[in-house]
Amino acid sequence: MGARLLLRHRTQAWVTGLCLAFGLCVAPAGTPRAEPAPPQQAEITLDRARVLARQALARGDLVLAIKLARGLLEADPDDANAHMIVAVAMARAGEANEARKSAARAYRISDTKPARMQAAQLAAKAALHDNRPTLTQLWLRRAALNVADDVSKDRIATDYARVRTINPLSFRINAGLRPSNNVNNGADSALQVIDGVPIVGTLSGGAQALEGTIGTVDIDLSYRLRQSARSVTRLGGRFYMRRVWLSSSAKAQAPGLADDALDSTYVDVSLSHAFALGAEGNTASAGVRLGRAWAAGDEDYDFVALSASRSVKLGDPMRLSFAVVAEERDVARDEVFDQTRLQFNTRLSRKLQNGDRISLSYAITDTDADHVNLRSMAQSLRGSYAFEKPLGPAKVSTALTLGRSNYDDFRVGFIRVPGGREDTSVYGDVTFFFHEYDYGGFAPSVRLRAGRRDSNVSRYDSTEVSVNFQIRSTF
């Protein structure tokens, strides 16, 4: 057909209508009808057909616009403009599903960012009209891949936030890699010392700190079952996977230790109910969680946890929250390791006038078990500060964590530690979130972490220096 398009019409009525639209049929009034003529052919160039299709779309003649666009697609199935004409016409006609499909084809075929962004935005709009908010979010992410300026990026982020509020399904996916000098939380030394007194024997290579890389994947899903003006009930699930790759020096230090010996996996399902309580902005919640954990590929423990929380506004810039969690663990290897854990935590956060955020949190966990070495009381205090103004291309946040744990009945073999085991720790971290280097609404994050744990039982002295690389959402 070359540079021309031949539109053939199989029914006389359609031909007549099309010809009238083009001004090609002229029959003087009163002229006697002759015998029916064979179907006519209207021959127009491809460029002219595109112009006519756009004009038909502009004046609201959707049927003609679609027929012309589909004729263009017969000549060239990869005509992105024709797919977009069909998509827009279908959207205006209320055919959201067909509009989304045509916009998706246009997105795949288009070879410029503005065209792809336009197609993705139309597909997102059609998916929303088709009551498919999760698919809408996916298409908004694709639109974000092709933004040309900050204004468009902010508009897409705003649209995404609005869709998130109406979508009953919410999801959070984090993945990261963390090179570390202590992937196994091992001891700093092979010596075994209790309160400064050496004891017989040394620690194995696998019990000492090992270098390597830790990879994590954390997927958190939630589905809104019911919502009113003052409450919401959600069904949730979480999957967490941690995988370790030992360095060559670590494999030489612990030749009998395989990488997967340090792997762990965790899954749970949860049901929660949050509701407004008291003054405006104050909330409370209650929930239950069931799950299972695996270590080194084998079942480690099952658990059930009950939780309750409360959050109170202390003026516009400040909020106080606290929570209580009671958890029962059923350990697979032996019931002597079963644990009952009771945790209380509280957090005070404040937004400063310059936009920076500061928070202080405290947690205390009491663990009871038949095994004496598992009975403990652990406390931690964490302060964090997030800067609103970026430092160069990155947003910066810092944190300092202090910890203390007491094991009153701790034993090393048959030796009872006088006064029990006592650990103290301090860890600091700095996080750089490179929000300006986003791709589809995702940007890299780097966290530098360093810290030390000191214990009166040297087996638990450890030092950690690590760099954590993550990909985070910018909206």
Short mmCIF file of C-alpha atoms in Angstrom, two decimals:
data_model
loop_
_atom_site.label_atom_id
_atom_site.label_comp_id
_atom_site.label_asym_id
_atom_site.label_seq_id
_atom_site.Cartn_x
_atom_site.Cartn_y
_atom_site.Cartn_z
CA MET A 1 0.00 0.00 0.00
CA GLY A 2 3.14 2.18 0.35
CA ALA A 3 2.49 5.69 1.58
CA ARG A 4 -1.25 5.48 1.07
CA LEU A 5 -4.08 3.83 2.98
CA LEU A 6 -7.03 2.18 1.24
CA LEU A 7 -10.11 2.11 3.48
CA ARG A 8 -12.49 -0.55 2.24
CA HIS A 9 -16.05 -0.57 3.53
CA ARG A 10 -18.01 -3.75 3.60
CA THR A 11 -21.48 -2.29 4.16
CA GLN A 12 -23.15 0.37 2.01
CA ALA A 13 -24.49 2.29 5.00
CA TRP A 14 -21.03 2.63 6.57
CA VAL A 15 -19.54 3.73 3.21
CA THR A 16 -22.18 6.38 2.77
CA GLY A 17 -21.66 7.73 6.28
CA LEU A 18 -17.88 7.86 5.84
CA CYS A 19 -18.13 9.53 2.46
CA LEU A 20 -20.53 12.13 3.83
CA ALA A 21 -18.05 12.77 6.60
CA PHE A 22 -15.36 13.39 3.99
CA GLY A 23 -17.71 15.38 1.71
CA LEU A 24 -17.15 12.85 -1.05
CA CYS A 25 -20.79 11.90 -1.82
CA VAL A 26 -22.81 14.44 -3.82
CA ALA A 27 -26.32 13.56 -5.02
CA PRO A 28 -28.54 16.42 -6.32
CA ALA A 29 -32.03 16.52 -4.80
CA GLY A 30 -34.66 14.86 -6.91
CA THR A 31 -32.25 12.89 -9.03
CA PRO A 32 -33.79 9.50 -9.84
CA ARG A 33 -32.13 6.63 -8.09
CA ALA A 34 -30.08 4.45 -10.33
CA GLU A 35 -29.27 0.87 -9.67
CA PRO A 36 -27.18 0.39 -6.46
CA ALA A 37 -23.59 1.13 -7.28
CA PRO A 38 -20.83 -1.14 -6.10
CA PRO A 39 -19.20 -0.17 -2.78
CA GLN A 40 -17.12 2.98 -3.19
CA GLN A 41 -13.53 3.38 -2.16
CA ALA A 42 -12.19 6.50 -0.44
CA GLU A 43 -8.48 6.76 -0.96
CA ILE A 44 -6.54 9.06 1.42
CA THR A 45 -2.95 9.32 2.53
CA LEU A 46 -1.78 8.04 5.89
CA ASP A 47 -0.96 11.56 7.03
CA ARG A 48 -4.41 12.77 5.98
CA ALA A 49 -6.04 9.87 7.83
CA ARG A 50 -4.15 10.81 10.99
CA VAL A 51 -5.34 14.41 10.70
CA LEU A 52 -8.94 13.31 10.13
CA ALA A 53 -8.77 10.90 13.10
CA ARG A 54 -7.50 13.64 15.39
CA GLN A 55 -10.15 16.07 14.11
CA ALA A 56 -12.88 13.48 14.68
CA LEU A 57 -11.59 12.92 18.20
CA ALA A 58 -11.50 16.66 18.88
CA ARG A 59 -15.12 17.20 17.84
CA GLY A 60 -16.31 14.13 19.76
CA ASP A 61 -16.99 11.82 16.83
CA LEU A 62 -15.60 8.81 18.65
CA VAL A 63 -16.89 6.16 16.25
CA LEU A 64 -15.20 7.76 13.26
CA ALA A 65 -12.00 8.42 15.21
CA ILE A 66 -11.78 4.77 16.22
CA LYS A 67 -12.52 3.52 12.67
CA LEU A 68 -9.87 5.74 11.17
CA ALA A 69 -7.32 4.82 13.83
CA ARG A 70 -7.95 1.13 13.34
CA GLY A 71 -7.53 1.61 9.60
CA LEU A 72 -4.16 3.19 10.33
CA LEU A 73 -3.28 0.18 12.48
CA GLU A 74 -4.11 -2.16 9.60
CA ALA A 75 -1.45 -0.35 7.62
CA ASP A 76 1.00 -0.19 10.53
CA PRO A 77 0.30 -2.17 13.73
CA ASP A 78 3.13 -0.27 15.44
CA ASP A 79 1.58 3.16 14.97
CA ALA A 80 1.73 4.52 18.53
CA ASN A 81 -0.33 7.61 17.68
CA ALA A 82 -3.15 5.47 16.32
CA HIS A 83 -3.15 3.33 19.47
CA MET A 84 -3.37 6.53 21.54
CA ILE A 85 -6.31 7.80 19.47
CA VAL A 86 -8.13 4.51 20.13
CA ALA A 87 -7.21 4.72 23.82
CA VAL A 88 -8.50 8.29 24.24
CA ALA A 89 -11.69 7.56 22.30
CA MET A 90 -12.37 4.41 24.30
CA ALA A 91 -11.76 6.28 27.54
CA ARG A 92 -14.25 8.99 26.55
CA ALA A 93 -16.74 6.31 25.55
CA GLY A 94 -16.48 4.75 29.01
CA GLU A 95 -14.69 1.62 27.79
CA ALA A 96 -11.98 1.76 30.46
CA ASN A 97 -10.60 -1.74 29.92
CA GLU A 98 -10.18 -1.27 26.15
CA ALA A 99 -8.73 2.18 26.73
CA ARG A 100 -6.11 0.78 29.10
CA LYS A 101 -5.14 -1.99 26.67
CA SER A 102 -4.66 0.47 23.80
CA ALA A 103 -2.69 2.86 26.01
CA ALA A 104 -0.50 -0.06 27.11
CA ARG A 105 0.25 -0.89 23.46
CA ALA A 106 1.08 2.74 22.78
CA TYR A 107 3.41 2.74 25.80
CA ARG A 108 5.30 -0.30 24.55
CA ILE A 109 5.66 1.07 21.03
CA SER A 110 6.44 4.74 21.75
CA ASP A 111 10.08 5.69 21.43
CA THR A 112 10.08 9.02 23.27
CA LYS A 113 9.70 9.72 26.98
CA PRO A 114 6.89 12.31 26.61
CA ALA A 115 4.84 9.86 24.54
CA ARG A 116 5.43 7.02 27.00
CA MET A 117 4.51 9.22 29.95
CA GLN A 118 1.29 10.30 28.24
CA ALA A 119 0.40 6.68 27.47
CA ALA A 120 1.20 5.53 31.01
CA GLN A 121 -0.88 8.32 32.55
CA LEU A 122 -3.83 7.43 30.33
CA ALA A 123 -3.46 3.73 31.21
CA ALA A 124 -3.38 4.68 34.91
CA LYS A 125 -6.52 6.79 34.55
CA ALA A 126 -8.31 4.00 32.70
CA ALA A 127 -7.28 1.42 35.30
CA LEU A 128 -8.62 3.67 38.06
CA HIS A 129 -11.96 4.08 36.23
CA ASP A 130 -12.00 0.29 35.91
CA ASN A 131 -11.67 0.10 39.73
CA ARG A 132 -8.18 -1.44 39.62
CA PRO A 133 -6.14 0.76 41.99
CA THR A 134 -3.14 -1.57 42.23
CA LEU A 135 -2.78 -1.58 38.45
CA THR A 136 -3.20 2.20 38.58
CA GLN A 137 -0.22 2.43 40.91
CA LEU A 138 1.84 0.26 38.58
CA TRP A 139 1.10 2.56 35.62
CA LEU A 140 1.89 5.65 37.69
CA ARG A 141 5.27 4.08 38.45
CA ARG A 142 5.80 3.61 34.72
CA ALA A 143 4.81 7.21 34.10
CA ALA A 144 7.42 8.24 36.67
CA LEU A 145 10.05 6.44 34.60
CA ASN A 146 9.52 8.98 31.85
CA VAL A 147 9.04 12.31 33.64
CA ALA A 148 10.81 15.26 32.10
CA ASP A 149 10.56 17.81 34.93
CA ASP A 150 9.99 18.14 38.67
CA VAL A 151 6.45 19.47 38.20
CA SER A 152 5.36 16.27 36.45
CA LYS A 153 7.18 14.17 39.05
CA ASP A 154 5.38 15.94 41.91
CA ARG A 155 2.04 15.54 40.18
CA ILE A 156 2.57 11.81 39.74
CA ALA A 157 3.64 11.48 43.38
CA THR A 158 0.46 13.29 44.47
CA ASP A 159 -1.70 11.04 42.29
CA TYR A 160 0.06 7.97 43.66
CA ALA A 161 -0.61 9.07 47.25
CA ARG A 162 -4.30 9.57 46.49
CA VAL A 163 -4.62 6.15 44.89
CA ARG A 164 -2.81 4.58 47.86
CA THR A 165 -5.50 5.91 50.21
CA ILE A 166 -8.33 4.31 48.24
CA ASN A 167 -6.56 1.03 47.46
CA PRO A 168 -7.54 -1.68 49.96
CA LEU A 169 -4.28 -3.44 49.17
CA SER A 170 -1.05 -1.85 50.38
CA PHE A 171 2.41 -3.26 49.99
CA ARG A 172 5.96 -2.43 50.97
CA ILE A 173 8.99 -4.10 49.41
CA ASN A 174 12.53 -3.53 50.67
CA ALA A 175 15.66 -5.21 49.42
CA GLY A 176 19.24 -4.61 50.44
CA LEU A 177 22.84 -5.78 50.43
CA ARG A 178 25.09 -5.23 53.45
CA PRO A 179 28.81 -6.01 53.41
CA SER A 180 29.84 -6.53 57.04
CA ASN A 181 32.83 -7.58 59.11
CA ASN A 182 30.52 -9.60 61.38
CA VAL A 183 27.74 -11.40 59.52
CA ASN A 184 27.29 -14.00 62.27
CA ASN A 185 27.31 -11.71 65.32
CA GLY A 186 30.45 -13.54 66.39
CA ALA A 187 33.02 -12.81 69.06
CA ASP A 188 35.97 -10.49 68.63
CA SER A 189 38.44 -13.04 70.02
CA ALA A 190 38.96 -16.79 70.32
CA LEU A 191 39.60 -16.42 74.05
CA GLN A 192 36.89 -17.25 76.57
CA VAL A 193 36.95 -14.88 79.53
CA ILE A 194 34.38 -14.49 82.32
CA ASP A 195 34.70 -11.33 84.41
CA GLY A 196 38.33 -11.07 83.40
CA VAL A 197 39.16 -14.69 84.25
CA PRO A 198 40.18 -16.97 81.34
CA ILE A 199 38.51 -20.36 81.17
CA VAL A 200 39.67 -23.54 79.47
CA GLY A 201 39.24 -23.81 75.72
CA THR A 202 38.94 -21.39 72.83
CA LEU A 203 36.13 -20.46 70.50
CA SER A 204 35.83 -22.13 67.11
CA GLY A 205 36.33 -20.13 63.94
CA GLY A 206 32.59 -20.16 63.29
CA ALA A 207 31.89 -18.64 66.70
CA GLN A 208 34.16 -15.69 65.95
CA ALA A 209 33.30 -12.72 63.75
CA LEU A 210 33.16 -13.60 60.06
CA GLU A 211 33.33 -11.27 57.09
CA GLY A 212 30.78 -11.49 54.31
CA THR A 213 27.72 -9.96 52.69
CA ILE A 214 24.15 -10.08 53.92
CA GLY A 215 21.27 -9.87 51.45
CA THR A 216 17.71 -9.22 52.62
CA VAL A 217 14.25 -9.11 51.06
CA ASP A 218 11.35 -7.81 53.15
CA ILE A 219 7.79 -7.89 51.73
CA ASP A 220 4.91 -6.54 53.78
CA LEU A 221 1.33 -6.83 52.46
CA SER A 222 -1.88 -5.52 53.95
CA TYR A 223 -5.50 -5.71 52.81
CA ARG A 224 -8.21 -3.45 54.19
CA LEU A 225 -11.19 -5.59 55.17
CA ARG A 226 -13.37 -2.84 56.59
CA GLN A 227 -13.17 0.90 57.03
CA SER A 228 -15.34 3.61 58.54
CA ALA A 229 -14.80 7.25 59.42
CA ARG A 230 -13.22 6.24 62.75
CA SER A 231 -11.73 2.77 62.31
CA VAL A 232 -10.06 0.36 59.92
CA THR A 233 -9.54 -3.43 60.03
CA ARG A 234 -6.71 -5.02 58.06
CA LEU A 235 -5.46 -8.49 57.17
CA GLY A 236 -1.72 -8.56 56.73
CA GLY A 237 1.19 -10.77 55.82
CA ARG A 238 4.95 -10.48 55.87
CA PHE A 239 7.81 -12.39 54.26
CA TYR A 240 11.40 -11.74 55.30
CA MET A 241 14.42 -13.54 53.90
CA ARG A 242 18.06 -13.14 54.96
CA ARG A 243 20.86 -14.76 53.00
CA VAL A 244 24.58 -14.69 53.82
CA TRP A 245 27.61 -15.08 51.56
CA LEU A 246 30.88 -15.60 53.41
CA SER A 247 34.10 -14.02 52.16
CA SER A 248 37.07 -16.18 51.20
CA SER A 249 38.85 -15.25 54.45
CA ALA A 250 35.76 -16.27 56.46
CA LYS A 251 35.62 -19.64 54.67
CA ALA A 252 39.28 -20.19 55.50
CA GLN A 253 38.58 -19.25 59.15
CA ALA A 254 35.57 -21.57 59.41
CA PRO A 255 36.00 -24.24 56.71
CA GLY A 256 33.18 -26.39 58.03
CA LEU A 257 30.61 -23.59 57.97
CA ALA A 258 28.44 -23.29 54.86
CA ASP A 259 26.85 -20.01 53.78
CA ASP A 260 23.33 -21.31 54.32
CA ALA A 261 24.11 -22.11 57.97
CA LEU A 262 23.59 -18.40 58.63
CA ASP A 263 20.44 -18.00 56.52
CA SER A 264 17.06 -17.24 58.03
CA THR A 265 13.48 -16.87 56.80
CA TYR A 266 10.38 -15.49 58.50
CA VAL A 267 6.68 -15.42 57.52
CA ASP A 268 3.58 -14.30 59.36
CA VAL A 269 -0.08 -13.40 58.94
CA SER A 270 -1.79 -10.77 61.05
CA LEU A 271 -5.15 -9.20 61.81
CA SER A 272 -5.29 -5.66 63.19
CA HIS A 273 -7.92 -3.12 64.11
CA ALA A 274 -7.09 0.59 64.49
CA PHE A 275 -9.55 3.21 65.68
CA ALA A 276 -9.80 6.83 66.74
CA LEU A 277 -9.82 7.29 70.51
CA GLY A 278 -10.12 10.56 72.38
CA ALA A 279 -9.21 13.92 70.89
CA GLU A 280 -8.82 14.42 67.16
CA GLY A 281 -5.66 12.73 65.87
CA ASN A 282 -5.40 10.29 68.77
CA THR A 283 -5.59 6.61 67.88
CA ALA A 284 -5.35 3.11 69.34
CA SER A 285 -4.98 -0.35 67.86
CA ALA A 286 -5.03 -4.04 68.72
CA GLY A 287 -3.84 -7.02 66.76
CA VAL A 288 -2.80 -10.65 66.59
CA ARG A 289 0.05 -12.18 64.60
CA LEU A 290 0.87 -15.83 63.78
CA GLY A 291 4.06 -16.95 62.14
CA ARG A 292 7.00 -19.28 61.67
CA ALA A 293 10.76 -18.77 61.44
CA TRP A 294 13.41 -20.95 59.83
CA ALA A 295 17.15 -20.98 60.53
CA ALA A 296 19.75 -22.65 58.29
CA GLY A 297 16.91 -24.11 56.23
CA ASP A 298 15.31 -25.89 59.19
CA GLU A 299 12.21 -24.94 61.15
CA ASP A 300 13.24 -22.82 64.12
CA TYR A 301 10.08 -21.77 65.95
CA ASP A 302 6.37 -20.97 65.61
CA PHE A 303 4.90 -18.02 67.41
CA VAL A 304 1.73 -16.15 68.29
CA ALA A 305 1.80 -12.51 69.39
CA LEU A 306 -0.85 -10.17 70.76
CA SER A 307 -0.32 -6.41 70.60
CA ALA A 308 -1.96 -3.17 71.68
CA SER A 309 -0.84 0.39 70.98
CA ARG A 310 -1.79 3.99 71.65
CA SER A 311 -0.78 7.20 69.87
CA VAL A 312 -1.45 10.68 71.23
CA LYS A 313 -0.84 14.12 69.72
CA LEU A 314 0.92 16.54 72.05
CA GLY A 315 0.26 19.63 69.99
CA ASP A 316 0.77 19.82 66.23
CA PRO A 317 4.53 19.13 66.11
CA MET A 318 4.77 16.35 68.70
CA ARG A 319 3.41 12.83 69.09
CA LEU A 320 3.74 10.21 71.84
CA SER A 321 3.13 6.54 71.13
CA PHE A 322 3.55 3.35 73.09
CA ALA A 323 2.82 -0.33 72.58
CA VAL A 324 2.74 -3.64 74.42
CA VAL A 325 3.46 -6.99 72.73
CA ALA A 326 3.08 -10.43 74.33
CA GLU A 327 4.60 -13.28 72.33
CA GLU A 328 4.77 -17.05 72.83
CA ARG A 329 7.43 -19.03 70.92
CA ASP A 330 7.27 -22.77 70.37
CA VAL A 331 10.80 -23.87 69.43
CA ALA A 332 11.05 -26.92 67.16
CA ARG A 333 14.29 -28.48 68.44
CA ASP A 334 13.29 -28.82 72.12
CA GLU A 335 10.57 -27.45 74.35
CA VAL A 336 13.21 -26.37 76.88
CA PHE A 337 13.94 -23.51 74.47
CA ASP A 338 10.30 -22.33 74.34
CA GLN A 339 10.02 -18.67 75.30
CA THR A 340 7.48 -16.19 76.60
CA ARG A 341 8.35 -12.61 75.71
CA LEU A 342 6.74 -9.41 76.97
CA GLN A 343 7.81 -6.14 75.38
CA PHE A 344 6.94 -2.53 76.08
CA ASN A 345 8.12 0.33 73.89
CA THR A 346 7.42 4.04 73.69
CA ARG A 347 8.39 6.74 71.22
CA LEU A 348 8.31 10.53 71.33
CA SER A 349 8.70 12.37 68.02
CA ARG A 350 8.70 16.04 67.14
CA LYS A 351 8.89 18.08 63.96
CA LEU A 352 11.02 21.18 64.36
CA GLN A 353 10.29 24.58 62.84
CA ASN A 354 12.93 24.10 60.16
CA GLY A 355 11.31 20.84 59.08
CA ASP A 356 13.84 18.53 60.74
CA ARG A 357 12.48 15.59 62.73
CA ILE A 358 13.77 14.30 66.03
CA SER A 359 12.64 11.21 67.92
CA LEU A 360 13.51 9.31 71.07
CA SER A 361 12.38 5.74 71.74
CA TYR A 362 12.77 3.30 74.62
CA ALA A 363 12.07 -0.44 74.66
CA ILE A 364 12.25 -3.11 77.36
CA THR A 365 11.81 -6.83 76.74
CA ASP A 366 11.44 -9.54 79.38
CA THR A 367 12.08 -13.11 78.20
CA ASP A 368 11.17 -16.16 80.28
CA ALA A 369 12.17 -19.73 79.38
CA ASP A 370 13.04 -23.07 80.95
CA HIS A 371 16.56 -22.80 79.55
CA VAL A 372 18.51 -20.56 81.94
CA ASN A 373 20.55 -18.89 79.21
CA LEU A 374 17.41 -17.55 77.53
CA ARG A 375 16.01 -15.76 80.58
CA SER A 376 16.84 -12.11 80.15
CA MET A 377 15.85 -8.49 80.55
CA ALA A 378 16.89 -6.27 77.62
CA GLN A 379 16.60 -2.49 77.34
CA SER A 380 17.41 -0.09 74.53
CA LEU A 381 17.34 3.67 74.05
CA ARG A 382 17.46 5.12 70.55
CA GLY A 383 17.63 8.72 69.41
CA SER A 384 17.34 9.76 65.77
CA TYR A 385 17.51 12.99 63.81
CA ALA A 386 16.40 13.48 60.21
CA PHE A 387 17.40 16.61 58.31
CA GLU A 388 14.76 18.15 56.07
CA LYS A 389 17.23 20.09 53.92
CA PRO A 390 19.25 17.79 51.65
CA LEU A 391 23.01 17.62 51.84
CA GLY A 392 23.94 17.78 48.20
CA PRO A 393 21.92 15.10 46.35
CA ALA A 394 20.98 13.20 49.52
CA LYS A 395 18.66 13.48 52.49
CA VAL A 396 20.52 12.60 55.68
CA SER A 397 19.36 10.99 58.92
CA THR A 398 21.37 9.82 61.91
CA ALA A 399 20.71 7.61 64.91
CA LEU A 400 22.41 6.41 68.07
CA THR A 401 21.29 3.28 69.95
CA LEU A 402 22.33 2.30 73.47
CA GLY A 403 21.50 -1.16 74.81
CA ARG A 404 21.81 -3.22 77.96
CA SER A 405 20.92 -6.88 78.58
CA ASN A 406 21.00 -8.95 81.78
CA TYR A 407 20.95 -12.75 82.01
CA ASP A 408 20.75 -13.44 85.76
CA ASP A 409 21.19 -17.24 85.58
CA PHE A 410 23.62 -17.49 82.68
CA ARG A 411 25.98 -20.48 82.45
CA VAL A 412 28.99 -21.31 80.26
CA GLY A 413 28.92 -25.08 80.12
CA PHE A 414 28.66 -26.15 83.75
CA ILE A 415 30.11 -22.84 85.03
CA ARG A 416 27.60 -20.42 86.47
CA VAL A 417 28.59 -16.83 85.71
CA PRO A 418 28.80 -14.92 89.01
CA GLY A 419 26.13 -12.25 89.03
CA GLY A 420 24.96 -13.38 85.60
CA ARG A 421 25.89 -12.17 82.17
CA GLU A 422 25.73 -8.43 81.44
CA ASP A 423 25.99 -6.92 77.96
CA THR A 424 26.16 -3.25 76.99
CA SER A 425 26.16 -1.97 73.44
CA VAL A 426 26.37 1.22 71.44
CA TYR A 427 25.63 1.54 67.73
CA GLY A 428 25.56 4.57 65.48
CA ASP A 429 24.35 4.87 61.93
CA VAL A 430 24.11 7.51 59.22
CA THR A 431 21.74 7.10 56.26
CA PHE A 432 22.02 8.88 52.91
CA PHE A 433 18.89 8.75 50.75
CA PHE A 434 19.69 9.85 47.20
CA HIS A 435 16.16 10.96 46.35
CA GLU A 436 17.24 12.96 43.29
CA TYR A 437 18.51 9.82 41.56
CA ASP A 438 15.12 8.16 41.41
CA TYR A 439 14.02 5.76 38.70
CA GLY A 440 10.31 5.11 38.48
CA GLY A 441 9.81 6.51 41.97
CA PHE A 442 12.64 4.46 43.49
CA ALA A 443 16.01 5.77 44.63
CA PRO A 444 19.15 4.31 46.29
CA SER A 445 19.86 4.56 49.99
CA VAL A 446 23.15 3.90 51.80
CA ARG A 447 23.41 3.34 55.55
CA LEU A 448 26.76 3.32 57.33
CA ARG A 449 26.64 1.46 60.65
CA ALA A 450 29.28 0.93 63.30
CA GLY A 451 29.04 -0.29 66.87
CA ARG A 452 30.28 -2.49 69.63
CA ARG A 453 28.87 -4.84 72.25
CA ASP A 454 30.81 -5.47 75.47
CA SER A 455 30.06 -8.34 77.82
CA ASN A 456 31.50 -9.80 80.99
CA VAL A 457 31.47 -13.08 79.02
CA SER A 458 33.97 -12.48 76.22
CA ARG A 459 32.15 -14.85 73.86
CA TYR A 460 29.64 -12.03 73.42
CA ASP A 461 32.07 -9.18 72.81
CA SER A 462 31.59 -8.11 69.21
CA THR A 463 32.27 -5.25 66.83
CA GLU A 464 30.36 -4.44 63.65
CA VAL A 465 31.13 -2.17 60.73
CA SER A 466 28.78 -2.44 57.77
CA VAL A 467 27.47 -0.62 54.72
CA ASN A 468 23.86 -1.25 53.77
CA PHE A 469 22.68 -0.58 50.20
CA GLN A 470 18.91 -0.34 49.68
CA ILE A 471 16.36 0.79 47.14
CA ARG A 472 13.56 2.91 48.62
CA SER A 473 10.41 4.52 47.28
CA THR A 474 10.42 8.28 46.83
CA PHE A 475 6.62 8.46 47.14
#
